[in-house]
Coordinates of C-alpha atoms in Angstrom, one line a residue:
X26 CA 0.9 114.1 93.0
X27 CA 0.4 113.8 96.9
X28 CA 0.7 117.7 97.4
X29 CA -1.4 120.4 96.0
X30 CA -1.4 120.9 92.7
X31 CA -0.9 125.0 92.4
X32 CA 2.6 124.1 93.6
X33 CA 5.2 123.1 91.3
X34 CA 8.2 121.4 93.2
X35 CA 11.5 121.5 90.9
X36 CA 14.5 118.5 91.9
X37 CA 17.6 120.1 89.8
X38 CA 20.4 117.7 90.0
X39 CA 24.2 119.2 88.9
X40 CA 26.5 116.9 87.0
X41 CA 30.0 115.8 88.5
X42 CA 30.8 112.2 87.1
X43 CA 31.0 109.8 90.3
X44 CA 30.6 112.8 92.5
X45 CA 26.9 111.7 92.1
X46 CA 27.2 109.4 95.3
X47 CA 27.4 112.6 97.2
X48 CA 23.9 113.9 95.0
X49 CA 22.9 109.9 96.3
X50 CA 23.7 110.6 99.9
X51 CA 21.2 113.9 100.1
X52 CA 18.2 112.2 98.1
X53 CA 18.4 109.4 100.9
X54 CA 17.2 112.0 103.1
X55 CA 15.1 113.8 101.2
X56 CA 13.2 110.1 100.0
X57 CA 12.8 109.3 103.5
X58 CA 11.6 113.2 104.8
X59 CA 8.9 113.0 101.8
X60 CA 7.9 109.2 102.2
X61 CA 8.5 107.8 99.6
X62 CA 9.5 108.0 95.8
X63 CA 10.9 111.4 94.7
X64 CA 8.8 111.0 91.7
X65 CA 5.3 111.3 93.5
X66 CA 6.4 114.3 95.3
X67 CA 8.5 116.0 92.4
X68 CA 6.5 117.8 89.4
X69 CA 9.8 117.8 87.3
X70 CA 13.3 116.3 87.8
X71 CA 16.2 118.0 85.8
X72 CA 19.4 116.3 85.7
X73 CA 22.6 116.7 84.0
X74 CA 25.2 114.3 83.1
X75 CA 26.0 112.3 86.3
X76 CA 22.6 114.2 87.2
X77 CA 20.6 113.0 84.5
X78 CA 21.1 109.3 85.2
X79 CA 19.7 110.1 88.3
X80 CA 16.8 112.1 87.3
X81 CA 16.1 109.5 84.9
X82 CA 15.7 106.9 86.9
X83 CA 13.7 108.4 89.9
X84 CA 11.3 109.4 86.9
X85 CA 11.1 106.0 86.0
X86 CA 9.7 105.2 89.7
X87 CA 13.0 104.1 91.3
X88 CA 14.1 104.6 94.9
X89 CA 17.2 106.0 96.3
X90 CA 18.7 103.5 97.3
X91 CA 18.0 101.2 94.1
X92 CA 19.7 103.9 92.1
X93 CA 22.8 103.8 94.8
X94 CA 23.5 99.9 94.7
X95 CA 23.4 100.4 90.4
X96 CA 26.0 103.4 90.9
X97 CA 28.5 100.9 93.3
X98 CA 28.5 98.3 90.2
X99 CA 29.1 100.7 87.2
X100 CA 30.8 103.7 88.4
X101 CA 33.7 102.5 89.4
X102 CA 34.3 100.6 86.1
X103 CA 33.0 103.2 84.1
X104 CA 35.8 105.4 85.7
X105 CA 38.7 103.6 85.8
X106 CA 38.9 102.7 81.9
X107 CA 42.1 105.5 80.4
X108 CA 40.3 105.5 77.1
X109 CA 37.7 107.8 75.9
X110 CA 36.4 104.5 73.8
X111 CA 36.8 102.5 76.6
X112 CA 34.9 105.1 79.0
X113 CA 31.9 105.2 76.4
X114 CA 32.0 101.4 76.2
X115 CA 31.4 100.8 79.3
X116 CA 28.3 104.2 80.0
X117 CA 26.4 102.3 76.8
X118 CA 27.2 99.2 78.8
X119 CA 25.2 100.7 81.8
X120 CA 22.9 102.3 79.7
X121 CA 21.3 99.4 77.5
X122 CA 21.4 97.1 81.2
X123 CA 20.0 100.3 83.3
X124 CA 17.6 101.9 81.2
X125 CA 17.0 98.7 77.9
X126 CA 14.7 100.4 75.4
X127 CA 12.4 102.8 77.5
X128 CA 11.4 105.7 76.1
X129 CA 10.8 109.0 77.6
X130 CA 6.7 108.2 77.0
X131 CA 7.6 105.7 80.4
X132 CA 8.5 108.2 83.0
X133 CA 6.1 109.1 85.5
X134 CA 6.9 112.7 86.2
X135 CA 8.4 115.5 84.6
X136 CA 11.7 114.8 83.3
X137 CA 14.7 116.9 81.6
X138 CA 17.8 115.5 80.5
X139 CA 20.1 118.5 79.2
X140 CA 22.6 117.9 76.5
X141 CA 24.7 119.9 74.2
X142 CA 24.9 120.1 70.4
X143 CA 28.7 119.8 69.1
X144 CA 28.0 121.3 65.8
X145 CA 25.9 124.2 66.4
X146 CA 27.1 124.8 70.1
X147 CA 23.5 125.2 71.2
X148 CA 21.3 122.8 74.2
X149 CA 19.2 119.8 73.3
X150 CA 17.1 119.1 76.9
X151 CA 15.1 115.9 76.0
X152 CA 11.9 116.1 77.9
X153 CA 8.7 113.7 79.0
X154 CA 5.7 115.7 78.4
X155 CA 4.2 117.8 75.9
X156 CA 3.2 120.4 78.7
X157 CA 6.7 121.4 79.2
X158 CA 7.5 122.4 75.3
X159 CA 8.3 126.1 74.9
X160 CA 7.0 125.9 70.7
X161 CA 6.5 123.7 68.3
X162 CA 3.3 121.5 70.0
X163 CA 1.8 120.3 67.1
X164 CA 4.7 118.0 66.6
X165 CA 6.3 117.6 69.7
X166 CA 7.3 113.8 70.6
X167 CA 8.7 112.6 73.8
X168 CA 12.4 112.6 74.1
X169 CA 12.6 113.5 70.7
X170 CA 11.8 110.0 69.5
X171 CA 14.8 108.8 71.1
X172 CA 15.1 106.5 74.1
X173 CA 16.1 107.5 77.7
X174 CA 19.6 105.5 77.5
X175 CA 20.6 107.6 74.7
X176 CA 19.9 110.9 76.2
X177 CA 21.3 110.1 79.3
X178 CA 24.3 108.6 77.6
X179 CA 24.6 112.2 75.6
X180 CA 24.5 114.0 78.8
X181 CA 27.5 112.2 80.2
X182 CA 29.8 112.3 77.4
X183 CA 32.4 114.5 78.8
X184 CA 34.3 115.5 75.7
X185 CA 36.9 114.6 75.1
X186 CA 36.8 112.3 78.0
X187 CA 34.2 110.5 76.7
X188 CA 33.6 109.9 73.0
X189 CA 30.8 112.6 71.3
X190 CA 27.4 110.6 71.1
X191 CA 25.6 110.6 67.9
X192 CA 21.5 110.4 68.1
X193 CA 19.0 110.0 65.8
X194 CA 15.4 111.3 66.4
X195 CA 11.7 110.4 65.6
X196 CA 12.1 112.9 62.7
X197 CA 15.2 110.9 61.3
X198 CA 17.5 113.5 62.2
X199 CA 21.1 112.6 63.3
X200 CA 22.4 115.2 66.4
X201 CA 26.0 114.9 67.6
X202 CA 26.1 115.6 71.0
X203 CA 28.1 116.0 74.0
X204 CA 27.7 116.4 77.8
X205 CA 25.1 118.8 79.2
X206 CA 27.7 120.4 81.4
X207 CA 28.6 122.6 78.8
X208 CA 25.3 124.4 78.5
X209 CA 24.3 123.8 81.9
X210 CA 25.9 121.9 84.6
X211 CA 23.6 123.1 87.0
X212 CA 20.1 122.3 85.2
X213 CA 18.1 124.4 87.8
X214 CA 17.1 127.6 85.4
X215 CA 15.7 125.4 82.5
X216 CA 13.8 123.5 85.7
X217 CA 12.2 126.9 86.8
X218 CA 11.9 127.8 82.5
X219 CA 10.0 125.0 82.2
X220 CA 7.4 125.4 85.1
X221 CA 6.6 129.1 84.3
X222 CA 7.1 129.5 80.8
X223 CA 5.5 126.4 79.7
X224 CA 3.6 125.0 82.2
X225 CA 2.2 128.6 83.5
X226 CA 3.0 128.5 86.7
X227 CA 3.4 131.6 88.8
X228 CA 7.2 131.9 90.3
X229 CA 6.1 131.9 94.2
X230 CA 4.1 129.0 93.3
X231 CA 7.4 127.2 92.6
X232 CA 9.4 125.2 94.9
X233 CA 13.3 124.2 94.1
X234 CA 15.7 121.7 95.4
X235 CA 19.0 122.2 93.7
X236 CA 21.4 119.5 94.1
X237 CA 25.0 119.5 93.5
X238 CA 28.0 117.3 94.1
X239 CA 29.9 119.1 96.3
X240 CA 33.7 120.8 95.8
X241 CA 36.5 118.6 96.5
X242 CA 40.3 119.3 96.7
X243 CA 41.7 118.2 93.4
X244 CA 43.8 114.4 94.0
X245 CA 47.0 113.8 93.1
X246 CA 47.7 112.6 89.7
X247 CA 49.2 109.4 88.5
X248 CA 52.6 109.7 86.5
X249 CA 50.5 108.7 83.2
X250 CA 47.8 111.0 83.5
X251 CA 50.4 113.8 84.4
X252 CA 52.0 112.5 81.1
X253 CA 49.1 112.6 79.6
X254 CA 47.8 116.1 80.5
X255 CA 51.0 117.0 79.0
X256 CA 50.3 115.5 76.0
X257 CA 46.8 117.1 75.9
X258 CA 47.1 120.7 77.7
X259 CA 43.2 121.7 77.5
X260 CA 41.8 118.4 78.7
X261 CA 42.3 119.9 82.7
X262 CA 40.0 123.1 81.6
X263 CA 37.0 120.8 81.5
X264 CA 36.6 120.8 85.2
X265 CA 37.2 124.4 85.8
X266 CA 34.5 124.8 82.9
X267 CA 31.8 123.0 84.4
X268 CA 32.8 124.6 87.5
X269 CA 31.9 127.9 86.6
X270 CA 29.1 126.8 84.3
X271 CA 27.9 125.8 87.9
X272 CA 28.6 129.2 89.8
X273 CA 27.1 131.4 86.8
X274 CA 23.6 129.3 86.6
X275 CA 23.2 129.8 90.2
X276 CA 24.4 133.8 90.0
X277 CA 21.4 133.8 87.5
X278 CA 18.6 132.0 89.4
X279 CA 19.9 134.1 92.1
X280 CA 19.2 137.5 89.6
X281 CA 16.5 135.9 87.7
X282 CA 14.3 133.8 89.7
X283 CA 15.0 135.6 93.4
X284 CA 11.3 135.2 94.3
X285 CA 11.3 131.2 93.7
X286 CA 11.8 129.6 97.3
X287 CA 14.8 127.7 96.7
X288 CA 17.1 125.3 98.9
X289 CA 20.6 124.4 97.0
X290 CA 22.8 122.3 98.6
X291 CA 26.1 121.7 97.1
X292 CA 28.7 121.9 100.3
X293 CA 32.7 122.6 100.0
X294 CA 35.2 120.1 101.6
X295 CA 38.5 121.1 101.7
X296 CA 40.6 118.6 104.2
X297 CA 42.9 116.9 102.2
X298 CA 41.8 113.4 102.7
X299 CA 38.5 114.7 100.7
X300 CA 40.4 115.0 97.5
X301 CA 38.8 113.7 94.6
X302 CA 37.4 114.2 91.4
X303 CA 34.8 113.3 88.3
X304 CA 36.7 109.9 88.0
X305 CA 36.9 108.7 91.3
X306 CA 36.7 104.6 91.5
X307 CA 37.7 104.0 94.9
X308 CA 34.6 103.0 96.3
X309 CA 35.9 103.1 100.1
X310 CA 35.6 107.1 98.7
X311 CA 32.8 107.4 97.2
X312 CA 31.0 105.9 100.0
X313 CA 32.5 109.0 102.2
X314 CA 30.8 111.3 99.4
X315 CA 27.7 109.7 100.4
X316 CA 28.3 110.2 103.7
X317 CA 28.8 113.8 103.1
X318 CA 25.6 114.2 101.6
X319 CA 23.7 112.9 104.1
X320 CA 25.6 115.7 106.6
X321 CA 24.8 118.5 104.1
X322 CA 20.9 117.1 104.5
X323 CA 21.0 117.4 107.8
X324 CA 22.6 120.9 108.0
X325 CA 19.4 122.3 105.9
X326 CA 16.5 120.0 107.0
X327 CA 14.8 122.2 108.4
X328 CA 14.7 124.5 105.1
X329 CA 14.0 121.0 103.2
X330 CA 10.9 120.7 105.0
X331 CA 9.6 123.6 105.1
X332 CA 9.8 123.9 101.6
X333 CA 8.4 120.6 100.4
X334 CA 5.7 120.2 103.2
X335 CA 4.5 123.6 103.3
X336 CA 2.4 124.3 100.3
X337 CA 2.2 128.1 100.6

């Protein structure tokens, strides 16, 4: 790493669907204020759902703007399928193209993708490197034996919006899973977890960028989604779940993890013409999400810097 090694610096990205152009339009900043790759200058990356393709792929030694030209060609046609099957169809589409075999033994920094168990209602975070297990050492393989498209592919399957993913480990074992949003929307608490109660580091040593996607207006609906909705009362509550899920993770680091210098960034836009939500396809939008990101950069820059150039 370029900076000194008795700080640990934590990138926590939040999930939110195709709200992750705004997530794009902050790390464009952040890329350039650092110099270069996030994954030189980043100990671990946590992401979740929209998050964890994200996190993956800086891991994997990608830039900013590499990851934002793959998120122009698939999200919008990830989001616009009706279909649960069709929506999965199309992230395994992505994820065999994006991500092909790679396992989590190919990243270059610390990496967490957080998913949820269906069954047992429990988290499954599949991680790069035996130094940020919390047991179980001796037998401890990367990603769980599994490869990075699957995880990542786990973490975005917004039940019931997206089909429930099935995986199967190094030990054989077959996990049904579901997005990470459930557990943990806002991945920044098993970042810090993982830096001090695995990795030893002291608290103050740590250093956190927590990214969100930023809170919209909701859009209006479409007569067959309305119909739909109808149909399926409880399918609405996922947003105001992961909502929450987002609120109460940062209440906790907040309780928790007070000492931990810590920028978040995850701005509230409430004009009208900023309505949107985890499906947006409209790319003419999700270019102005970018946009936004870049402004919420530049309204904390100055804490930015100082916390990722200064190393006490």
């Amino acid at each position: 790493m370029a900076h000194d090694a008795s700080v640990c610096r934590i990138l926590s990205l939040d999930g939110g669907g195709a709200k992750g152009f705004y997530t794009l339009g902050v790390l464009r900043e952040v890329e350039a204020l650092l110099g270069g790759p996030l994954h030189e200058h980043f100990d671990l990356i946590f992401g979740t759902s929209t998050g964890s393709i994200i996190a993956s792929l800086l891991a994997l030694g990608e830039e900013v703007e590499t990851i934002h030209r793959l998120y122009c060609k698939y999200v919008p046609t990830i989001m616009e399928k009706r279909s649960a099957a069709a929506k999965s169809a199309a992230l395994s589409a992505l994820s065999k193209e994006v991500f092909r075999d790679r396992k989590f033994d190919a990243v270059m920094t610390g990496l967490g993708v957080v998913t949820t168990k269906w069954q047992i209602e429990t988290p499954m975070i599949f991680k790069g490197s035996v130094c940020q297990s919390h047991g179980r050492v001796s037998t401890f393989e990367p990603g769980f034996g599994c490869t990075i498209g699957d995880a990542v592919q786990a973490s975005c399957s917004a039940y019931p919006y997206f089909k429930r993913k099935v995986i199967t480990t190094g030990m054989g074992n077959n996990v049904e899973l579901v997005d990470g949003g459930y557990c943990a929307n806002n991945p920044t608490l098993y970042g810090i977890a993982d830096a001090v109660a695995a990795m030893k580091y002291n608290p103050i040593d740590c250093r956190v960028l927590s990214v969100g996607c930023g809170n919209y207006p909701k859009p209006k609906e479409a007569f067959y989604l309305r119909l739909y909705r109808r149909i399926l009362p409880t399918l609405p509550v996922l947003d105001k779940t992961l909502s929450i899920n987002i609120a109460s993770m940062e209440q906790l680091r907040l309780i928790l993890f007070k000492q931990v210098p810590t920028v978040r960034i995850n701005d509230t836009f409430d004009k009208p013409d900023m309505a949107t939500d985890l499906f947006e396809h409209d790319l003419r939008k999700l270019n102005i999400l970018r946009q936004r990101g870049a402004e919420s950069y530049a309204a904390r820059e100055a804490d930015i810097k100082t916390l990722l150039t200064s190393e006490t």
